[in-house]
Tab-separated table of N, CA, C and O in Angstrom:
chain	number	residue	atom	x	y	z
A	1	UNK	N	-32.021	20.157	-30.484
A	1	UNK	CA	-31.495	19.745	-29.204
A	1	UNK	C	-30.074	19.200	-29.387
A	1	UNK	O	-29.693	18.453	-30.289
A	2	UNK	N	-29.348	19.709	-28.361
A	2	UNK	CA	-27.897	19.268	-28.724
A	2	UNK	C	-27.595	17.844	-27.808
A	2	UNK	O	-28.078	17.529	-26.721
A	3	UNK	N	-26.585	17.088	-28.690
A	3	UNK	CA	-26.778	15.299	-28.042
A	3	UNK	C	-24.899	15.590	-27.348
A	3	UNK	O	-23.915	16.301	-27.553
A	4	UNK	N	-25.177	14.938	-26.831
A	4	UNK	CA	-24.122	14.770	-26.008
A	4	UNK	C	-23.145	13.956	-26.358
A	4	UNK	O	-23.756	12.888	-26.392
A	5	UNK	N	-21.940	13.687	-26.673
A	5	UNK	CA	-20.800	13.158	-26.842
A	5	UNK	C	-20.288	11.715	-26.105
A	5	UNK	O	-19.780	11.598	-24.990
A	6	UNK	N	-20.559	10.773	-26.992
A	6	UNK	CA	-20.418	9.600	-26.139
A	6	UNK	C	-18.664	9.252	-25.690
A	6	UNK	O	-17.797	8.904	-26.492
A	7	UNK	N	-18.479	9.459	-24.224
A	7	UNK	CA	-17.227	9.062	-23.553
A	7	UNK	C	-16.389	7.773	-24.216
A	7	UNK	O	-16.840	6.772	-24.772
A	8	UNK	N	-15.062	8.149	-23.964
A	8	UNK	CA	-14.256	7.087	-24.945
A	8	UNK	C	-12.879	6.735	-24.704
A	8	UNK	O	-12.025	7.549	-25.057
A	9	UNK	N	-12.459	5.457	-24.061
A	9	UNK	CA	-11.622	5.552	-23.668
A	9	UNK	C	-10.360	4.401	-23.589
A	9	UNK	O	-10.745	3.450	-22.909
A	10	UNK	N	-8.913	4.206	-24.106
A	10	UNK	CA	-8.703	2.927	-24.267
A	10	UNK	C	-6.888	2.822	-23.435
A	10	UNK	O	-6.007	3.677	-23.531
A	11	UNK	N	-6.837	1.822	-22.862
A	11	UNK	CA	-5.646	1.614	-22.135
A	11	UNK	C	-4.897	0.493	-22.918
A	11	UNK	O	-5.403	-0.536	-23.365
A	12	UNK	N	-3.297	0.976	-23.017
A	12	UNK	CA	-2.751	0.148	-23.587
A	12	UNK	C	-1.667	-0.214	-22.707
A	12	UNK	O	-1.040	0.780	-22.341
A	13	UNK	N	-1.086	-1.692	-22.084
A	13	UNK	CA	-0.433	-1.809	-21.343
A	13	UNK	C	0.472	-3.072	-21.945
A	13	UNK	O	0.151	-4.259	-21.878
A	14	UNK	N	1.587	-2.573	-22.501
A	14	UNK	CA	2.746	-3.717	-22.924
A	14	UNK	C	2.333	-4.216	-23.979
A	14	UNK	O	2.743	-5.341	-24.264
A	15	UNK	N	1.255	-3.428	-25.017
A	15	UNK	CA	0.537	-4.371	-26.339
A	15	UNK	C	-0.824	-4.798	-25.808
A	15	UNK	O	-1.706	-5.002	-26.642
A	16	UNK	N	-1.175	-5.004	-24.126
A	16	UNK	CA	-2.739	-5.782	-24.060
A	16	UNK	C	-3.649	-4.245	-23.790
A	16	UNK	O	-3.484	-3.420	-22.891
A	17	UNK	N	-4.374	-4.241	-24.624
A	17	UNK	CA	-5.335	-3.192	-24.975
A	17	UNK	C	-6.523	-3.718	-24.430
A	17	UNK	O	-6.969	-4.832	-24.705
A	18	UNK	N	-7.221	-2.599	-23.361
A	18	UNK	CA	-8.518	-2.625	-22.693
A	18	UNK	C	-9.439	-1.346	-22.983
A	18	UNK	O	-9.155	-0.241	-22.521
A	19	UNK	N	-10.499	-1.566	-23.738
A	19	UNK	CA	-11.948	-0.569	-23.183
A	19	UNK	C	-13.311	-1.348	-23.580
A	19	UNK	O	-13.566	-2.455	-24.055
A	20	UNK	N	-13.929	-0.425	-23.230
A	20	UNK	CA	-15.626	-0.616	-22.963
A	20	UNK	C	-15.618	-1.125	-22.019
A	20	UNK	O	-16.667	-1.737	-21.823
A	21	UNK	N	-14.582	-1.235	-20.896
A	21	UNK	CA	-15.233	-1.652	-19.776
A	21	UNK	C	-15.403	-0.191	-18.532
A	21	UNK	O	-15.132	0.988	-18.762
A	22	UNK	N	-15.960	-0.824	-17.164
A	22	UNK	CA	-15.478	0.111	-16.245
A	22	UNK	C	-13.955	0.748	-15.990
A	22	UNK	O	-12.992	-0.013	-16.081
A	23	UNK	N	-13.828	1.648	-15.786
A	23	UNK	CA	-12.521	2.196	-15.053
A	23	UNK	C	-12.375	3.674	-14.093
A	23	UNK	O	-12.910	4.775	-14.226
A	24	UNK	N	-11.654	3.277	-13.349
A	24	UNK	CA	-11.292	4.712	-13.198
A	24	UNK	C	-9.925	4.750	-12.546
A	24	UNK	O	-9.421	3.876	-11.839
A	25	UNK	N	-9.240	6.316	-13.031
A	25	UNK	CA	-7.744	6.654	-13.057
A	25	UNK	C	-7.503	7.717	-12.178
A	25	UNK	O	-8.236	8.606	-11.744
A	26	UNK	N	-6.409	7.461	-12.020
A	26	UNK	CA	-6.294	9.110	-10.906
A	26	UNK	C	-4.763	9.221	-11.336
A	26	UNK	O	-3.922	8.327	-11.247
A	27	UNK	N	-4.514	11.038	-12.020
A	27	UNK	CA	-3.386	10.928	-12.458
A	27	UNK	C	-3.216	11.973	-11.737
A	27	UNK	O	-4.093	12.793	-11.464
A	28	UNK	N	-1.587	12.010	-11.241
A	28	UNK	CA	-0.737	12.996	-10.114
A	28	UNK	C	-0.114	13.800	-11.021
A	28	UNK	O	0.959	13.228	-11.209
A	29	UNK	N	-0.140	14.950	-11.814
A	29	UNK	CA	1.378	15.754	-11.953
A	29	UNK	C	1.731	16.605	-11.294
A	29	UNK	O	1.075	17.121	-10.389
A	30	UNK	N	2.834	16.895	-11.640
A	30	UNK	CA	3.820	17.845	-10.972
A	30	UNK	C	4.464	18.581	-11.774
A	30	UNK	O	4.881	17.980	-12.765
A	31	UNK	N	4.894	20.542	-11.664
A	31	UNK	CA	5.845	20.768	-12.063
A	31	UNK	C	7.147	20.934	-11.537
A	31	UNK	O	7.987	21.726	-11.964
A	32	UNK	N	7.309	19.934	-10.327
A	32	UNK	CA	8.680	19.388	-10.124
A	32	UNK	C	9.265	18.671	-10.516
A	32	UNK	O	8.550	17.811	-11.031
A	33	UNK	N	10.658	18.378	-10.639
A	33	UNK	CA	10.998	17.298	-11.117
A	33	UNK	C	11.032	15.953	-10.969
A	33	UNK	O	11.849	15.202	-11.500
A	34	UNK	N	10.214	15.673	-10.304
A	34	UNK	CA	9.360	14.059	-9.829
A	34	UNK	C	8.925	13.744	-11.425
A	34	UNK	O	8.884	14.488	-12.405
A	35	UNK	N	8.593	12.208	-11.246
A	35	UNK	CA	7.660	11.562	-12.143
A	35	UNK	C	6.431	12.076	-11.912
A	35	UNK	O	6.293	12.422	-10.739
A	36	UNK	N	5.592	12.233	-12.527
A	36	UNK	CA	3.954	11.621	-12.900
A	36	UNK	C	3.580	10.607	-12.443
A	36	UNK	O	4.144	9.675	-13.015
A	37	UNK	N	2.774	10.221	-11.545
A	37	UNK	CA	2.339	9.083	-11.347
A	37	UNK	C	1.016	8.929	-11.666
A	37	UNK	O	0.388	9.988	-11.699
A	38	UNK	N	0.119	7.468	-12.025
A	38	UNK	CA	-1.019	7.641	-12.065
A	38	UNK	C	-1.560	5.940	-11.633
A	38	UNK	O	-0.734	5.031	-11.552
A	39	UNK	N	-2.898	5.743	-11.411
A	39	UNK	CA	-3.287	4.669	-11.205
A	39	UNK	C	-4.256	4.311	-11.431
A	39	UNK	O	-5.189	4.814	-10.804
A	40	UNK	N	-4.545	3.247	-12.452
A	40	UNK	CA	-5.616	2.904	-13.260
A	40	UNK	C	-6.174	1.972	-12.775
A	40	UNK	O	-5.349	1.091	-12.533
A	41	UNK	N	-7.651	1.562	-12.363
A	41	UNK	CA	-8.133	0.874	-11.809
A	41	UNK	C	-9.892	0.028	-13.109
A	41	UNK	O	-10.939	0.645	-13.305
A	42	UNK	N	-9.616	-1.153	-13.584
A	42	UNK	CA	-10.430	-1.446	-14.514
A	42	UNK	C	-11.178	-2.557	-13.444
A	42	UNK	O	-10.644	-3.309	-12.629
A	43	UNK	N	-12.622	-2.361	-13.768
A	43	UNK	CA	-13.371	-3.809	-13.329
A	43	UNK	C	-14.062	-4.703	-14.783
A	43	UNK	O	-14.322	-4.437	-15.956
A	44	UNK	N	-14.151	-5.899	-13.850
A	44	UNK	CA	-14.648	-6.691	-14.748
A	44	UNK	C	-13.796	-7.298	-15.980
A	44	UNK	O	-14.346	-7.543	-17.053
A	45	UNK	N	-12.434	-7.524	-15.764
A	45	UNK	CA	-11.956	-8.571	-16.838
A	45	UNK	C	-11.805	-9.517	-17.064
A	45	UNK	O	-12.018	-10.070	-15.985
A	46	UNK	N	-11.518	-10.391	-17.872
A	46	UNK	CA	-11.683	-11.867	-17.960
A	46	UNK	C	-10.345	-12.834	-17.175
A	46	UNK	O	-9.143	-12.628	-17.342
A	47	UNK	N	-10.661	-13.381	-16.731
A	47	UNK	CA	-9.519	-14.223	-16.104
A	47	UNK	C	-8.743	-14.451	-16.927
A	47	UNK	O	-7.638	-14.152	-16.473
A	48	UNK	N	-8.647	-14.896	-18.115
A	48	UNK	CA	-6.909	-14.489	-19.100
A	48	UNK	C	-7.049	-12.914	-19.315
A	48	UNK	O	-5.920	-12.428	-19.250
A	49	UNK	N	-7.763	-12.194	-19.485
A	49	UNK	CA	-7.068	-11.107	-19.629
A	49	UNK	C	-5.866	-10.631	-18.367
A	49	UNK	O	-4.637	-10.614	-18.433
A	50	UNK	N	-6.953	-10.209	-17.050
A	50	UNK	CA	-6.284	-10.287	-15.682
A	50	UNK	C	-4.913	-11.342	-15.992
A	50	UNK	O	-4.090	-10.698	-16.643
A	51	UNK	N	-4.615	-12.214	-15.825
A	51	UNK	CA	-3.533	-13.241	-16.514
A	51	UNK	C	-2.577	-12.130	-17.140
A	51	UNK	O	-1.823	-11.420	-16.475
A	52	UNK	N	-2.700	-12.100	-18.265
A	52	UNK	CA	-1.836	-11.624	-19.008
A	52	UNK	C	-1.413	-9.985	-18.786
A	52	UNK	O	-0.363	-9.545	-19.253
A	53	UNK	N	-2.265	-9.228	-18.095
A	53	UNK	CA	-1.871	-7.946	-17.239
A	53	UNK	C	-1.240	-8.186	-16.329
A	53	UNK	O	-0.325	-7.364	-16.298
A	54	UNK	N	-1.120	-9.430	-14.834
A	54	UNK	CA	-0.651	-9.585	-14.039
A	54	UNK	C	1.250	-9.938	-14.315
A	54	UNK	O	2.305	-9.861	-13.686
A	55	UNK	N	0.810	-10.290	-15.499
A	55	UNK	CA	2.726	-10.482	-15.830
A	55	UNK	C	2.810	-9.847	-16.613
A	55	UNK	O	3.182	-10.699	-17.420
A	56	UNK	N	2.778	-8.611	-17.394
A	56	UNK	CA	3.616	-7.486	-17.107
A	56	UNK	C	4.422	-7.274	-17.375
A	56	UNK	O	4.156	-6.677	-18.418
A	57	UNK	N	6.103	-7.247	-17.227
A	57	UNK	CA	7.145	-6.752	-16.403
A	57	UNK	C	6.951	-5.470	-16.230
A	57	UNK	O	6.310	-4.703	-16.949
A	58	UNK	N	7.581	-5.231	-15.154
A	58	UNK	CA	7.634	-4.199	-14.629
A	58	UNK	C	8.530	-3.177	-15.703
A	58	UNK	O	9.542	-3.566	-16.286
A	59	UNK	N	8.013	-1.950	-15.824
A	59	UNK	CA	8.788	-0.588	-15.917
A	59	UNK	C	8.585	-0.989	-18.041
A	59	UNK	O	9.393	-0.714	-18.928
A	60	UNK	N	7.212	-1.686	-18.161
A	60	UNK	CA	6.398	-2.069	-19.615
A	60	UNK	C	5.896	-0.444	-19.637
A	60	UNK	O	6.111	0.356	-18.727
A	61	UNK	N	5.248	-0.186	-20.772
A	61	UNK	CA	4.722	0.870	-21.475
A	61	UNK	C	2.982	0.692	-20.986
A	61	UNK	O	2.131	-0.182	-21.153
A	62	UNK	N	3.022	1.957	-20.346
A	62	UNK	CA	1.677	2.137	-20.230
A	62	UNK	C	0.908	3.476	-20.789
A	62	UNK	O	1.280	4.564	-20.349
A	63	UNK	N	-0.215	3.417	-21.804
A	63	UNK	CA	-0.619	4.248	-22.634
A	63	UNK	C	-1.995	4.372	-22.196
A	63	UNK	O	-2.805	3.462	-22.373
A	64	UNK	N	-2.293	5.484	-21.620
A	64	UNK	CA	-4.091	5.808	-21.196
A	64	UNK	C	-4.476	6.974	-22.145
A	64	UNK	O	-3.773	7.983	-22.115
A	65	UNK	N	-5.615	6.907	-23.043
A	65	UNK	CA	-6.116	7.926	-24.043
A	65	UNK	C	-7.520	7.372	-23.469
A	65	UNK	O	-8.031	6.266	-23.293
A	66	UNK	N	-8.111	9.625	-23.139
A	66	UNK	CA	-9.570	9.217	-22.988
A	66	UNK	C	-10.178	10.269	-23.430
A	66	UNK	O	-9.344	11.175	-23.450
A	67	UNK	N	-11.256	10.665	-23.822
A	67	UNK	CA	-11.968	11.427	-24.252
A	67	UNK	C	-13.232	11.536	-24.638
A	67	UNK	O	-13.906	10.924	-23.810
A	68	UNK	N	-13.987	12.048	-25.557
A	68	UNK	CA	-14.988	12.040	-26.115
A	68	UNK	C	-14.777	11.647	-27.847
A	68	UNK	O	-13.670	11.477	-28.359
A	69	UNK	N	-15.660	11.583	-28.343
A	69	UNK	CA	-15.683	10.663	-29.366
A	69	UNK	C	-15.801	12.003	-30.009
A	69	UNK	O	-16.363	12.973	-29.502
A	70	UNK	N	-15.107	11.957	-31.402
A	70	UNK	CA	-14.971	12.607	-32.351
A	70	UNK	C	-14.246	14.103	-31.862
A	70	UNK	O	-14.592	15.235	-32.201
A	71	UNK	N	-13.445	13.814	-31.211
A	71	UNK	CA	-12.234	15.085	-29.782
A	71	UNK	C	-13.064	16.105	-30.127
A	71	UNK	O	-14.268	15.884	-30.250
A	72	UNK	N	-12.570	17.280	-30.318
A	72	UNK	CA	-12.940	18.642	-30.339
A	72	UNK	C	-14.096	18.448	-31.372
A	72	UNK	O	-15.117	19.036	-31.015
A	73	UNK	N	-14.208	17.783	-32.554
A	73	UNK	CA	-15.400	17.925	-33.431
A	73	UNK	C	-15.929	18.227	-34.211
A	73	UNK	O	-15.424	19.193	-34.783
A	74	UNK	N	-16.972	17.809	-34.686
A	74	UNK	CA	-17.989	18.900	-35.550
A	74	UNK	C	-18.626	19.673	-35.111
A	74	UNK	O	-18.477	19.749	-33.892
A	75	UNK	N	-19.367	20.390	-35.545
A	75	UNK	CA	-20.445	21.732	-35.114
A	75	UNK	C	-21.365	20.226	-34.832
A	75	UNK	O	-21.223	19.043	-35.144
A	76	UNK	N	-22.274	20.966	-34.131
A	76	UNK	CA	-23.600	20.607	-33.521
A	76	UNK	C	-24.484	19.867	-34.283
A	76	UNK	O	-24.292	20.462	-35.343
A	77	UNK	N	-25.417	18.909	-34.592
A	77	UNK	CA	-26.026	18.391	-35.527
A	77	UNK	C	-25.309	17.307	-36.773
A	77	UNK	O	-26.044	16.598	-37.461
A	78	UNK	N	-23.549	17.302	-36.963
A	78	UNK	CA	-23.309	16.661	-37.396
A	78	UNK	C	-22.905	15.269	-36.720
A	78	UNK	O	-22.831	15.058	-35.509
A	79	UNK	N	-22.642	14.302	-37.826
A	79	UNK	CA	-22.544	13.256	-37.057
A	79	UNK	C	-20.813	13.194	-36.262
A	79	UNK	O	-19.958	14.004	-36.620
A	80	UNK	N	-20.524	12.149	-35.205
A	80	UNK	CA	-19.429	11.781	-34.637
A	80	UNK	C	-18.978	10.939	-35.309
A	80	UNK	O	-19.554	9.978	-35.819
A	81	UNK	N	-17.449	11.374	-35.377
A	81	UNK	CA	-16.463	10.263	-35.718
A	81	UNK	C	-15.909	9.784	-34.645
A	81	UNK	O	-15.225	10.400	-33.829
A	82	UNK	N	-16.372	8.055	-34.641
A	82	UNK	CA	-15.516	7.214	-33.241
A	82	UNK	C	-14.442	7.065	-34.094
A	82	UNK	O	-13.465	7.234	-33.364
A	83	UNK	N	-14.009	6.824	-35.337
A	83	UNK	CA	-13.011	6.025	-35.632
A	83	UNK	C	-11.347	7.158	-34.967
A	83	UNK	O	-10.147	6.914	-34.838
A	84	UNK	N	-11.941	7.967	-34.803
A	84	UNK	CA	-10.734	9.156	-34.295
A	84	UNK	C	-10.150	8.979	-32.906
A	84	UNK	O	-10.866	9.530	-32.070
A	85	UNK	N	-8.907	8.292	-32.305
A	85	UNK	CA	-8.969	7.408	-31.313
A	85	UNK	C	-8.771	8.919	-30.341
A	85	UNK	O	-8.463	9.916	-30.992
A	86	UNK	N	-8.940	9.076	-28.857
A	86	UNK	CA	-8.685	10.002	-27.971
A	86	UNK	C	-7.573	10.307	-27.918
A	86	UNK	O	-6.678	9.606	-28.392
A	87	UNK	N	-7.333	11.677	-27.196
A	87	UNK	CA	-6.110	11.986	-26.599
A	87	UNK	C	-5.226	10.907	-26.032
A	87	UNK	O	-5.579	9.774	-25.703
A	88	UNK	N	-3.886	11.494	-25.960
A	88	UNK	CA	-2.894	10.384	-24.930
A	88	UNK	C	-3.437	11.185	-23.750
A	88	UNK	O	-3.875	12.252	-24.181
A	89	UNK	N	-3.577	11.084	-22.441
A	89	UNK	CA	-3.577	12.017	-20.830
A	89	UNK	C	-2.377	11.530	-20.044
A	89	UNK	O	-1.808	12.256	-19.229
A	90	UNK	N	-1.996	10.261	-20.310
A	90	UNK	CA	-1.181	9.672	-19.223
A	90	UNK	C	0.018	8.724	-20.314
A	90	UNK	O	-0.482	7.729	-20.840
A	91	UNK	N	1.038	8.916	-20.536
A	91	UNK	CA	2.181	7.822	-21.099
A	91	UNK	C	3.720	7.576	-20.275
A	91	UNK	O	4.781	8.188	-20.396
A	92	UNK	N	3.306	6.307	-19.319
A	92	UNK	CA	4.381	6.177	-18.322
A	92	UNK	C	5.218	4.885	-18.299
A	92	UNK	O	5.474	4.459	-19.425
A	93	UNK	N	5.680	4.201	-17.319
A	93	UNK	CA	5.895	2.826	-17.086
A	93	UNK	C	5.519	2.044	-16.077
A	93	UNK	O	5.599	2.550	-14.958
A	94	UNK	N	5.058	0.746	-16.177
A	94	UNK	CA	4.054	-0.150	-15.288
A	94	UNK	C	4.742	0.227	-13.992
A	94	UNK	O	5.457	1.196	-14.248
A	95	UNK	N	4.852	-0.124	-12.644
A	95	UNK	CA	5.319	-0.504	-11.886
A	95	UNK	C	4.760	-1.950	-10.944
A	95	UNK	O	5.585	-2.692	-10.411
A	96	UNK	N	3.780	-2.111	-10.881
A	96	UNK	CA	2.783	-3.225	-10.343
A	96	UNK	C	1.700	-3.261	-10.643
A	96	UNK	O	1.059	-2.260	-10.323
A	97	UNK	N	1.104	-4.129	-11.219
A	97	UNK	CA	-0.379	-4.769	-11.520
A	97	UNK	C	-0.683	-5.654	-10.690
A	97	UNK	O	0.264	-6.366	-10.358
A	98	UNK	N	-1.951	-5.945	-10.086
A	98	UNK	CA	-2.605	-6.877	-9.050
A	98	UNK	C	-3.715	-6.350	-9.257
A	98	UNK	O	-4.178	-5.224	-9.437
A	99	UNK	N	-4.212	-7.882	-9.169
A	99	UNK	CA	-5.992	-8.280	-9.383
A	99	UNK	C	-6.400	-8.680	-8.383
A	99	UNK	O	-5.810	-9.641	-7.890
A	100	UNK	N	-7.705	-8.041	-7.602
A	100	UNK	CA	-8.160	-8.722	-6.147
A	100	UNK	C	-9.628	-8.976	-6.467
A	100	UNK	O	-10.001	-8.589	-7.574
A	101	UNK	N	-10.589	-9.611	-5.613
A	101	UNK	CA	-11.498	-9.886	-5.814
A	101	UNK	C	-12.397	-8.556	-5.319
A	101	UNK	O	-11.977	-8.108	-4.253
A	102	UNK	N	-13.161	-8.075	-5.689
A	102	UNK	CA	-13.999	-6.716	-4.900
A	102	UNK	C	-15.593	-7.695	-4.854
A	102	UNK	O	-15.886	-8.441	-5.787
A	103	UNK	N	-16.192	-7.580	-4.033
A	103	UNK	CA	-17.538	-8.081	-3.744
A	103	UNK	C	-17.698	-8.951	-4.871
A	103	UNK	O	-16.929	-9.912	-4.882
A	104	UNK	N	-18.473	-8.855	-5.782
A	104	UNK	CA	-19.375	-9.623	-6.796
A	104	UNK	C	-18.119	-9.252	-8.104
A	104	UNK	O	-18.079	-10.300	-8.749
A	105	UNK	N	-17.204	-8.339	-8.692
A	105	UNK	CA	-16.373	-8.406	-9.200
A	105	UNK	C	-14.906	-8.347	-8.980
A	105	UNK	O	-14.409	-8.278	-7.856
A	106	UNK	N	-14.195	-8.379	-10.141
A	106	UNK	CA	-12.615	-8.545	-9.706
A	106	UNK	C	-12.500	-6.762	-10.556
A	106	UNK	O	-13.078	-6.150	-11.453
A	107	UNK	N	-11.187	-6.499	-9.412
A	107	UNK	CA	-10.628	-5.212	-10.030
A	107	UNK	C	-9.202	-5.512	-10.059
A	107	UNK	O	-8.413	-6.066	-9.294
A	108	UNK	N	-9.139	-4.939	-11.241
A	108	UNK	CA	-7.191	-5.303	-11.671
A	108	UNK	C	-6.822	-3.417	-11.578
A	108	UNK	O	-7.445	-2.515	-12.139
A	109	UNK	N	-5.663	-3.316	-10.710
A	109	UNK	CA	-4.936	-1.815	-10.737
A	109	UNK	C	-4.179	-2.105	-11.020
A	109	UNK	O	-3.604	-3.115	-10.611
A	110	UNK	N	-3.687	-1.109	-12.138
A	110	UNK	CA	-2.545	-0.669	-12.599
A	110	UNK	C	-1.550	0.661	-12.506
A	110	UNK	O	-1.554	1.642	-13.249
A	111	UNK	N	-0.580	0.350	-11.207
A	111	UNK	CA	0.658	1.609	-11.384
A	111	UNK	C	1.676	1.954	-11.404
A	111	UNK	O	1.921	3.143	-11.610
């Protein structure tokens, strides 16, 4: 029976590095000459983390790599390498971070 590939995914924003938590991203390209835009949306961080994402400066380095664990792979039956970090998908610059409260958690976006 073939096992499935555990999802993997890590955001780096100005040096503060986030995963294992929730997220989700929505990235825009274009082959015009516009930017890329994208917008990363994480729940559940710690009030200093949120903190230290909320300041930022603006037009900081933002690095989103996601994938599956051990990328393209071994054949079937062997084991996964996590230590193999994901693809880059998205490498841009901050423009605004804000943390709001959502029901029972806080969501911090980043775009």
């Amino acid at each position: 029976m073939q096992s499935l590939r555990p999802r993997i995914w890590k955001l780096n924003v100005h040096g503060n590095e986030v995963s294992a938590l929730d997220f989700e991203f929505d990235i825009k390209r274009s082959l015009k000459p516009s930017q890329n835009t994208s917008e990363v949306r994480v729940y559940g961080l710690s009030a200093a983390r949120r903190k230290a994402l909320c300041e930022v400066p603006g037009g900081a380095l933002v690095e989103l790599r996601a994938g599956y664990a051990g990328g393209l792979g071994p054949d079937i039956g062997e084991p996964f390498d996590v230590t193999e970090p994901p693809p880059v998908i998205f490498l841009g610059r901050v423009r605004i971070v804000r943390a709001q409260r959502q029901e029972a958690e806080w969501l911090t976006v980043i775009t």
